[in-house]
């Protein structure tokens, strides 16, 4: 969410996805950094014609940085979140200070800067900020195992079995050339789940699909912990890190946008 | 010659079947059948490094060099060989869609092999001349095309740092125009994908695996330090050979 800023030093700590997600997923309470409306009015009244900027904040993962040990080390989280992710946010803000792309949620900003295939310079940073937010929330301490209920049923419907899906996901990640991401998405057109792969900063939001899980396959995501052993990293993600809770919540939200079946209306 | 003139078509054909290698070599260079039986598929193997793994310290750590050479480069070679084998099969069966499908694997893994083979030559331990600036022909060409060696280094470092994702930054010679250029390629695309006339003189691997263990996310530091072990002599030799 971009907020109108009249003083550039004020950080709004915006959430790129609707607050409900963070309320459900956070394991530690986080004080909202959203500015109360009364103060906002005061600011508006005090300034003359001031520049309006969009400004995004770095969200914290919904767990402590050492909570994913031993599958993803604290060192990796410190670097990956504290340096890489933070760099993307800082670079994006620096770019936005010059380019008035104001008034967008993070998801809208990605689509706007993608510019239908001719990406603006802000696209890379914006997309990577969103991708990494999504990635942290796709994992949890004590993750892995199996999804339950509706999500499991949908996976079994669209992939024949959970292990089929798992194999497909792992294979997709293993055969990715270069840097990129692997996703479980809900395809809005085909109305089914699917495994897709994107390069560099690309994100399935671009073409309107709804991501359910994301896995970062850039080397910086696993190199410190697994060196070149990508297979181990991917399998560890599936067995111990992936948050099916987050996936279920996302699925529930997605079903508000995609009709996955006939509603069971009781016949009188 | 005379013998062939005397021999009829039938005997010639028989001769080909009985000794495909000799006949193919002697009479019909374009004859597919004999040549294929004579030619084996070339498999590639990991070239040795011309220096120890730890010899490039402190610019590049021994741990990185070992992993980079023994794991990453080896994997590219293994998969390249596999892809070539599959390509041979697909070509033999005339399976066009498989042939086309394999192109991306060949470009990626073959490119990885090409690029890394050049990369090992581009580096040299300090006590063997690594880091010594280029002289004579290449040195003058750099001054002409970039103004100074510092300007070239700065340009390559800037482009290398700005590269999104994985790729390479190259000092290239356009052998048609006889000019030096700085180019970048994505993933493992070899330099020729940017221009058929481009010859790689120096390449810097900016994939994260090339520096992450030592420099973490600070790619600019890696780029600054790698010049201390750059083998300008090799670049000069390639340059002189192409220009001549």
Coordinates of C-alpha atoms in Angstrom, one line a residue:
Chain A
X1 CA 0.0 0.0 0.0
X2 CA 1.5 3.4 -0.9
X3 CA 0.7 6.2 1.5
X4 CA 0.9 9.9 0.7
X5 CA 4.0 11.2 2.4
X6 CA 4.7 14.8 3.2
X7 CA 7.9 14.2 5.0
X8 CA 10.2 11.6 3.4
X9 CA 11.6 10.5 6.7
X10 CA 8.4 8.9 7.8
X11 CA 8.3 5.2 7.2
X12 CA 4.9 3.6 6.9
X13 CA 6.0 0.0 7.1
X14 CA 3.4 -1.0 4.6
X15 CA 2.0 -4.5 4.2
X16 CA 2.0 -5.6 0.6
X17 CA -0.9 -8.0 1.1
X18 CA -4.2 -7.4 2.9
X19 CA -3.8 -7.3 6.7
X20 CA -5.8 -10.4 7.3
X21 CA -2.9 -12.5 6.1
X22 CA -0.5 -11.1 8.6
X23 CA -3.0 -11.4 11.4
X24 CA -3.4 -15.1 10.7
X25 CA 0.2 -16.0 9.9
X26 CA 2.2 -14.0 12.4
X27 CA 3.5 -16.1 15.3
X28 CA 4.5 -13.0 17.2
X29 CA 2.3 -10.0 17.6
X30 CA 3.5 -7.1 15.5
X31 CA 2.4 -3.5 16.3
X32 CA 0.8 -2.0 13.3
X33 CA 2.9 0.7 11.8
X34 CA 0.0 2.2 10.0
X35 CA -0.4 5.9 10.8
X36 CA -3.7 6.7 12.7
X37 CA -5.9 8.8 10.6
X38 CA -6.0 11.8 12.9
X39 CA -2.3 12.3 12.7
X40 CA -2.5 12.0 8.9
X41 CA -5.0 14.8 8.8
X42 CA -2.7 17.0 10.9
X43 CA 0.2 16.4 8.5
X44 CA -2.0 17.2 5.5
X45 CA -3.1 20.5 7.1
X46 CA 0.4 21.5 8.1
X47 CA 2.1 21.3 4.7
X48 CA 1.8 23.5 1.7
X49 CA 1.9 21.9 -1.8
X50 CA 4.4 19.1 -1.0
X51 CA 5.6 16.2 -3.1
X52 CA 3.6 13.0 -2.8
X53 CA 5.7 9.9 -2.7
X54 CA 5.1 6.2 -2.6
X55 CA 7.2 4.4 -0.1
X56 CA 7.3 0.7 0.9
X57 CA 8.6 -0.9 4.0
X58 CA 10.5 -4.1 4.7
X59 CA 8.1 -6.6 6.3
X60 CA 9.6 -9.0 8.7
X61 CA 9.1 -12.8 8.3
X62 CA 6.4 -14.2 10.5
X63 CA 9.0 -16.0 12.7
X64 CA 12.4 -15.3 14.3
X65 CA 15.4 -15.5 12.0
X66 CA 16.6 -18.6 13.7
X67 CA 13.3 -20.4 13.8
X68 CA 13.9 -22.3 10.6
X69 CA 17.0 -24.0 11.8
X70 CA 18.5 -26.5 11.0
X71 CA 16.8 -26.4 7.6
X72 CA 17.5 -22.8 6.8
X73 CA 20.2 -21.3 8.9
X74 CA 19.9 -18.0 10.8
X75 CA 22.9 -16.8 8.8
X76 CA 21.0 -17.4 5.6
X77 CA 17.9 -15.6 6.9
X78 CA 20.1 -12.7 8.1
X79 CA 21.7 -12.3 4.7
X80 CA 18.7 -13.2 2.5
X81 CA 16.2 -11.1 4.4
X82 CA 18.5 -8.5 6.0
X83 CA 20.6 -7.8 2.9
X84 CA 19.0 -9.0 -0.3
X85 CA 15.4 -8.4 0.5
X86 CA 16.2 -5.1 2.2
X87 CA 18.3 -4.0 -0.8
X88 CA 15.3 -4.6 -3.1
X89 CA 13.1 -2.4 -0.8
X90 CA 15.7 0.3 -0.5
X91 CA 16.4 0.4 -4.2
X92 CA 12.7 0.4 -5.0
X93 CA 12.2 3.4 -2.7
X94 CA 15.1 5.2 -4.2
X95 CA 13.6 4.7 -7.7
X96 CA 10.1 5.7 -6.5
X97 CA 11.5 9.0 -5.1
X98 CA 12.1 10.0 -8.7
X99 CA 9.2 8.3 -10.4
X100 CA 5.7 9.2 -9.2
X101 CA 4.2 5.7 -9.3
X102 CA 1.9 6.5 -6.5
X103 CA -1.3 4.9 -5.3
X104 CA -0.7 1.3 -5.9
X105 CA -0.7 -1.8 -3.7
X106 CA 2.4 -3.9 -4.2
X107 CA 0.6 -6.3 -6.4
X108 CA -0.7 -3.4 -8.6
X109 CA 2.7 -1.9 -8.7
X110 CA 4.2 -5.1 -10.1
X111 CA 1.6 -5.2 -12.9
X112 CA 2.0 -1.5 -13.7
X113 CA 5.8 -1.6 -13.8
X114 CA 5.7 -4.9 -15.9
X115 CA 4.2 -2.6 -18.5
X116 CA 2.9 -5.5 -20.6
X117 CA 6.2 -7.0 -21.3
X118 CA 8.3 -3.9 -21.5
X119 CA 9.3 -3.7 -17.8
X120 CA 10.1 -0.4 -16.3
X121 CA 13.3 -0.3 -14.1
X122 CA 11.1 -0.4 -11.0
X123 CA 9.7 -3.8 -12.0
X124 CA 12.7 -5.9 -10.9
X125 CA 12.8 -4.4 -7.4
X126 CA 9.0 -4.3 -6.9
X127 CA 8.6 -7.9 -8.0
X128 CA 11.4 -9.2 -5.9
X129 CA 10.1 -7.4 -2.8
X130 CA 6.7 -9.1 -3.3
X131 CA 8.3 -12.4 -4.2
X132 CA 10.4 -12.5 -1.0
X133 CA 7.5 -11.4 1.2
X134 CA 5.5 -14.3 -0.3
X135 CA 8.5 -16.6 0.2
X136 CA 8.9 -16.0 3.9
X137 CA 5.2 -16.5 4.4
X138 CA 5.3 -19.7 2.4
X139 CA 7.5 -21.2 5.1
X140 CA 7.1 -21.9 8.8
X141 CA 8.9 -23.6 11.6
X142 CA 7.7 -27.1 11.8
X143 CA 6.5 -27.0 8.2
X144 CA 6.3 -29.6 5.6
X145 CA 4.3 -32.8 6.0
X146 CA 0.9 -32.8 4.2
X147 CA -1.8 -30.2 3.5
X148 CA -5.2 -31.0 4.9
X149 CA -8.8 -30.9 3.9
X150 CA -9.8 -28.8 0.9
X151 CA -6.3 -28.0 -0.3
X152 CA -5.3 -31.6 -0.2
X153 CA -8.4 -32.6 -2.1
X154 CA -7.7 -30.0 -4.7
X155 CA -4.1 -31.1 -5.1
X156 CA -5.2 -34.7 -5.5
X157 CA -7.8 -33.6 -8.0
X158 CA -5.4 -31.6 -10.1
X159 CA -2.3 -33.8 -9.9
X160 CA -3.8 -37.3 -9.3
X161 CA -1.9 -37.6 -5.9
X162 CA 0.1 -35.5 -3.5
X163 CA 3.3 -37.4 -4.3
X164 CA 2.7 -36.7 -8.0
X165 CA 2.5 -33.0 -7.2
X166 CA 5.6 -33.2 -5.1
X167 CA 7.6 -34.9 -7.8
X168 CA 6.5 -32.3 -10.3
X169 CA 7.4 -29.5 -8.0
X170 CA 10.9 -30.9 -7.3
X171 CA 11.5 -31.7 -11.0
X172 CA 10.5 -28.2 -12.0
X173 CA 12.9 -26.7 -9.5
X174 CA 15.7 -29.0 -10.5
X175 CA 15.4 -28.2 -14.2
X176 CA 15.3 -24.5 -13.8
X177 CA 18.2 -22.8 -15.7
X178 CA 19.7 -19.8 -14.0
X179 CA 17.9 -17.8 -11.3
X180 CA 14.2 -18.0 -10.7
X181 CA 11.3 -19.2 -8.7
X182 CA 9.0 -22.2 -8.6
X183 CA 5.4 -21.8 -7.7
X184 CA 2.2 -23.7 -7.0
X185 CA -0.4 -21.5 -8.5
X186 CA -4.2 -21.5 -9.0
X187 CA -4.7 -20.9 -12.6
X188 CA -7.6 -18.5 -13.0
X189 CA -8.4 -19.4 -16.6
X190 CA -8.2 -23.2 -16.3
X191 CA -9.5 -23.1 -12.7
X192 CA -7.0 -25.7 -11.4
X193 CA -3.7 -25.9 -9.5
X194 CA -0.5 -26.0 -11.5
X195 CA 3.3 -25.9 -10.9
X196 CA 4.9 -23.0 -12.8
X197 CA 8.5 -21.7 -13.0
X198 CA 9.6 -18.2 -13.5
X199 CA 12.9 -16.6 -14.3
X200 CA 14.7 -13.9 -12.3
X201 CA 12.0 -11.6 -10.8
X202 CA 9.0 -12.8 -12.8
X203 CA 5.9 -13.5 -10.8
X204 CA 2.7 -15.4 -11.8
X205 CA 0.6 -12.3 -10.7
X206 CA 1.7 -10.8 -14.0
X207 CA -0.5 -13.0 -16.0
X208 CA -3.3 -13.1 -13.5
X209 CA -2.7 -16.5 -11.7
X210 CA -2.9 -16.7 -8.0
X211 CA 0.3 -18.0 -6.2
X212 CA -0.3 -20.5 -3.4
X213 CA 3.4 -21.4 -2.6
X214 CA 6.6 -19.9 -3.8
X215 CA 10.2 -21.3 -3.6
X216 CA 13.2 -19.1 -4.2
X217 CA 15.7 -20.9 -6.5
X218 CA 18.2 -18.0 -6.8
X219 CA 21.5 -19.4 -5.6
X220 CA 21.6 -16.9 -2.7
X221 CA 18.6 -18.7 -1.2
X222 CA 20.5 -21.9 -0.5
X223 CA 24.1 -21.6 -1.3
X224 CA 25.3 -21.0 2.3
X225 CA 23.4 -24.0 3.6
X226 CA 23.5 -26.4 0.8
X227 CA 26.2 -25.2 -1.6
X228 CA 25.4 -26.7 -5.0
X229 CA 23.1 -29.4 -3.7
X230 CA 19.9 -28.0 -5.0
X231 CA 18.0 -31.3 -4.7
X232 CA 18.6 -31.4 -1.0
X233 CA 17.4 -27.8 -0.6
X234 CA 14.2 -28.4 -2.6
X235 CA 13.4 -31.6 -0.8
X236 CA 14.1 -30.0 2.6
X237 CA 11.7 -27.2 1.6
X238 CA 9.0 -29.7 0.8
X239 CA 9.6 -31.9 3.8
X240 CA 10.3 -29.4 6.6
X241 CA 9.7 -25.8 5.6
X242 CA 6.7 -25.3 3.4
X243 CA 3.7 -23.8 5.3
X244 CA 0.5 -25.5 4.3
X245 CA -1.3 -23.3 6.7
X246 CA -0.3 -20.3 4.6
X247 CA -1.2 -22.1 1.5
X248 CA -4.6 -23.0 2.8
X249 CA -5.4 -19.4 3.7
X250 CA -4.3 -18.3 0.3
X251 CA -6.4 -21.0 -1.3
X252 CA -9.4 -19.8 0.7
X253 CA -8.9 -16.3 -0.5
X254 CA -8.3 -17.4 -4.1
X255 CA -11.6 -19.3 -4.1
X256 CA -13.3 -15.9 -3.7
X257 CA -12.0 -15.0 -7.1
X258 CA -12.0 -18.3 -8.9
X259 CA -15.0 -20.6 -9.1
X260 CA -13.6 -24.1 -8.5
X261 CA -16.8 -26.0 -8.7
X262 CA -20.5 -26.1 -8.5
X263 CA -21.9 -24.9 -5.2
X264 CA -23.8 -27.6 -3.3
X265 CA -27.2 -25.9 -3.2
X266 CA -29.7 -28.2 -1.4
X267 CA -32.7 -28.9 -3.6
X268 CA -36.0 -28.5 -1.8
Chain B
X1 CA 41.0 -43.4 -59.7
X2 CA 41.4 -45.7 -62.7
X3 CA 40.1 -48.6 -60.6
X4 CA 36.9 -46.8 -59.8
X5 CA 36.3 -46.0 -63.4
X6 CA 36.5 -49.7 -64.3
X7 CA 34.4 -50.9 -61.4
X8 CA 30.7 -50.8 -62.0
X9 CA 28.1 -49.2 -59.8
X10 CA 27.3 -52.6 -58.1
X11 CA 30.8 -53.3 -57.0
X12 CA 31.2 -49.8 -55.8
X13 CA 28.2 -50.2 -53.6
X14 CA 29.4 -53.5 -52.3
X15 CA 32.7 -52.0 -51.6
X16 CA 31.1 -49.3 -49.5
X17 CA 29.1 -51.9 -47.4
X18 CA 32.1 -54.1 -46.8
X19 CA 34.5 -51.4 -45.7
X20 CA 32.5 -48.4 -44.7
X21 CA 35.4 -46.4 -43.1
X22 CA 37.8 -46.6 -45.9
X23 CA 35.3 -46.2 -48.7
X24 CA 33.6 -43.3 -47.0
X25 CA 36.8 -41.6 -46.5
X26 CA 38.1 -42.1 -50.0
X27 CA 35.2 -41.8 -52.3
X28 CA 32.2 -40.0 -50.9
X29 CA 32.9 -37.5 -48.1
X30 CA 29.2 -36.6 -48.0
X31 CA 28.0 -40.2 -47.7
X32 CA 26.1 -40.4 -44.4
X33 CA 26.1 -44.1 -43.7
X34 CA 29.8 -44.8 -43.8
X35 CA 30.7 -41.6 -42.0
X36 CA 28.4 -42.2 -39.1
X37 CA 29.8 -45.6 -38.4
X38 CA 33.3 -44.2 -38.6
X39 CA 32.5 -41.2 -36.3
X40 CA 32.0 -41.6 -32.6
X41 CA 30.2 -39.1 -30.5
X42 CA 32.7 -36.8 -28.8
X43 CA 32.2 -36.7 -25.1
X44 CA 33.5 -33.8 -23.0
X45 CA 35.5 -34.0 -19.8
X46 CA 36.4 -31.6 -17.1
X47 CA 39.7 -29.8 -18.0
X48 CA 42.2 -29.5 -15.2
X49 CA 42.8 -26.1 -13.6
X50 CA 46.3 -24.8 -14.5
X51 CA 46.8 -23.9 -10.8
X52 CA 45.8 -25.1 -7.3
X53 CA 42.4 -24.4 -5.9
X54 CA 43.9 -22.1 -3.3
X55 CA 46.3 -20.3 -5.6
X56 CA 43.9 -17.4 -6.3
X57 CA 43.5 -16.5 -2.6
X58 CA 42.6 -14.0 -1.2
X59 CA 40.8 -12.8 -4.3
X60 CA 38.8 -16.0 -4.7
X61 CA 38.8 -18.6 -2.0
X62 CA 39.9 -22.1 -2.5
X63 CA 36.6 -23.4 -1.3
X64 CA 34.8 -21.5 -4.0
X65 CA 37.3 -22.6 -6.7
X66 CA 36.9 -26.3 -5.7
X67 CA 33.1 -26.2 -5.7
X68 CA 33.0 -24.2 -8.8
X69 CA 35.3 -26.5 -10.7
X70 CA 34.4 -29.9 -9.3
X71 CA 30.7 -29.5 -8.9
X72 CA 29.3 -26.8 -11.0
X73 CA 31.5 -27.1 -14.1
X74 CA 31.4 -30.9 -13.9
X75 CA 27.6 -30.8 -13.7
X76 CA 27.4 -28.7 -16.9
X77 CA 29.7 -31.2 -18.7
X78 CA 27.7 -34.2 -17.5
X79 CA 24.4 -32.7 -18.6
X80 CA 25.9 -31.5 -21.8
X81 CA 27.1 -35.0 -22.7
X82 CA 23.7 -36.4 -21.8
X83 CA 21.9 -33.8 -23.9
X84 CA 24.2 -34.5 -26.9
X85 CA 23.6 -38.2 -26.6
X86 CA 19.8 -37.6 -26.6
X87 CA 20.2 -35.2 -29.5
X88 CA 22.1 -37.9 -31.5
X89 CA 19.3 -40.4 -30.9
X90 CA 16.6 -37.9 -31.8
X91 CA 18.4 -36.9 -35.0
X92 CA 18.8 -40.6 -35.9
X93 CA 15.1 -41.2 -35.5
X94 CA 14.2 -37.9 -37.2
X95 CA 12.3 -36.8 -34.1
X96 CA 12.2 -33.1 -34.9
X97 CA 10.3 -31.9 -31.9
X98 CA 12.7 -33.7 -29.6
X99 CA 15.7 -32.2 -31.5
X100 CA 14.2 -28.7 -31.0
X101 CA 13.2 -29.4 -27.4
X102 CA 16.8 -30.3 -26.5
X103 CA 18.2 -27.0 -27.8
X104 CA 17.7 -25.1 -24.5
X105 CA 19.5 -27.9 -22.5
X106 CA 22.4 -27.8 -25.0
X107 CA 22.6 -24.1 -24.9
X108 CA 22.6 -24.0 -21.2
X109 CA 24.9 -26.9 -20.4
X110 CA 27.1 -26.5 -23.5
X111 CA 27.3 -22.8 -22.8
X112 CA 28.2 -23.5 -19.2
X113 CA 31.1 -25.7 -20.3
X114 CA 32.4 -23.2 -22.9
X115 CA 32.2 -20.3 -20.5
X116 CA 33.8 -22.0 -17.6
X117 CA 36.6 -23.4 -19.7
X118 CA 37.4 -19.8 -20.8
X119 CA 37.0 -18.6 -17.2
X120 CA 39.7 -20.9 -15.8
X121 CA 42.1 -19.6 -18.4
X122 CA 41.2 -16.0 -17.6
X123 CA 42.5 -16.4 -14.0
X124 CA 46.1 -16.7 -12.9
X125 CA 47.7 -16.7 -9.4
X126 CA 49.4 -13.4 -8.6
X127 CA 52.9 -15.0 -8.4
X128 CA 52.4 -16.3 -12.0
X129 CA 51.5 -13.0 -13.5
X130 CA 47.9 -12.6 -12.4
X131 CA 46.7 -9.0 -12.3
X132 CA 49.5 -7.7 -14.5
X133 CA 48.0 -5.1 -16.8
X134 CA 47.9 -5.8 -20.6
X135 CA 50.8 -4.6 -22.7
X136 CA 51.4 -3.7 -26.4
X137 CA 48.6 -4.5 -28.8
X138 CA 45.8 -5.2 -26.4
X139 CA 46.9 -2.4 -24.1
X140 CA 46.8 0.1 -26.9
X141 CA 43.5 -1.2 -28.2
X142 CA 42.0 -0.8 -24.7
X143 CA 43.2 2.8 -24.5
X144 CA 41.8 3.5 -27.9
X145 CA 38.4 1.9 -27.4
X146 CA 37.8 2.8 -23.7
X147 CA 40.2 5.6 -22.9
X148 CA 42.1 3.8 -20.2
X149 CA 42.4 0.4 -18.5
X150 CA 40.7 1.9 -15.4
X151 CA 37.7 3.0 -17.5
X152 CA 37.4 -0.5 -18.9
X153 CA 37.5 -2.1 -15.5
X154 CA 35.0 0.4 -14.2
X155 CA 32.6 -0.3 -17.1
X156 CA 32.9 -4.0 -16.7
X157 CA 32.3 -3.8 -12.9
X158 CA 29.3 -1.5 -13.4
X159 CA 27.7 -3.8 -15.9
X160 CA 28.5 -6.9 -13.9
X161 CA 27.0 -5.4 -10.7
X162 CA 23.9 -4.3 -12.6
X163 CA 23.2 -7.7 -14.2
X164 CA 20.0 -9.0 -12.8
X165 CA 19.9 -12.7 -11.9
X166 CA 22.7 -14.9 -13.3
X167 CA 25.1 -14.3 -16.2
X168 CA 28.5 -13.2 -17.4
X169 CA 30.2 -10.0 -18.2
X170 CA 32.7 -10.1 -21.1
X171 CA 35.5 -8.2 -22.7
X172 CA 34.8 -9.0 -26.3
X173 CA 36.6 -8.4 -29.6
X174 CA 34.5 -7.8 -32.6
X175 CA 36.7 -9.4 -35.2
X176 CA 34.9 -7.8 -38.1
X177 CA 35.1 -4.2 -36.8
X178 CA 38.4 -4.9 -35.0
X179 CA 37.0 -3.2 -31.9
X180 CA 36.7 -4.1 -28.2
X181 CA 33.4 -4.2 -26.5
X182 CA 31.9 -4.9 -23.1
X183 CA 29.0 -7.3 -23.3
X184 CA 26.8 -9.2 -20.8
X185 CA 25.1 -12.5 -21.4
X186 CA 22.3 -14.0 -19.3
X187 CA 22.5 -17.4 -17.6
X188 CA 25.1 -19.6 -19.5
X189 CA 24.6 -18.0 -22.9
X190 CA 28.0 -18.0 -24.6
X191 CA 29.2 -14.7 -26.0
X192 CA 28.4 -15.6 -29.6
X193 CA 24.7 -15.3 -28.8
X194 CA 25.3 -11.6 -28.6
X195 CA 27.0 -11.5 -32.0
X196 CA 28.5 -14.0 -34.4
X197 CA 31.7 -11.9 -34.7
X198 CA 32.4 -11.6 -31.0
X199 CA 35.4 -13.4 -29.6
X200 CA 35.7 -13.6 -25.8
X201 CA 38.9 -12.2 -24.4
X202 CA 37.9 -12.1 -20.7
X203 CA 34.8 -13.3 -19.0
X204 CA 33.7 -12.8 -15.4
X205 CA 31.2 -15.2 -13.9
X206 CA 28.6 -13.2 -11.9
X207 CA 26.5 -16.2 -11.0
X208 CA 26.1 -16.1 -7.2
X209 CA 27.9 -19.4 -6.9
X210 CA 31.0 -17.7 -8.2
X211 CA 31.4 -15.5 -5.1
X212 CA 28.6 -16.0 -2.6
X213 CA 30.5 -18.1 0.0
X214 CA 33.2 -15.4 0.3
X215 CA 31.6 -12.1 -0.7
X216 CA 28.0 -12.9 0.2
X217 CA 25.7 -10.4 -1.5
X218 CA 28.4 -7.8 -2.1
X219 CA 29.0 -8.6 -5.8
X220 CA 30.8 -5.3 -6.3
X221 CA 33.6 -6.4 -3.9
X222 CA 34.0 -9.6 -5.8
X223 CA 34.3 -7.7 -9.1
X224 CA 36.8 -5.3 -7.6
X225 CA 39.0 -8.1 -6.4
X226 CA 38.9 -10.4 -9.3
X227 CA 41.1 -8.0 -11.4
X228 CA 44.0 -8.9 -9.0
X229 CA 44.1 -12.4 -10.5
X230 CA 43.1 -11.5 -14.1
X231 CA 45.2 -13.2 -16.7
X232 CA 45.7 -10.4 -19.2
X233 CA 48.4 -12.5 -21.0
X234 CA 45.8 -15.0 -22.1
X235 CA 43.5 -12.1 -23.3
X236 CA 46.5 -10.6 -25.2
X237 CA 47.3 -13.9 -26.9
X238 CA 43.7 -14.4 -28.1
X239 CA 43.6 -10.8 -29.3
X240 CA 46.8 -11.0 -31.2
X241 CA 45.7 -14.3 -32.9
X242 CA 42.4 -12.8 -34.0
X243 CA 43.8 -9.5 -35.2
X244 CA 46.6 -11.0 -37.1

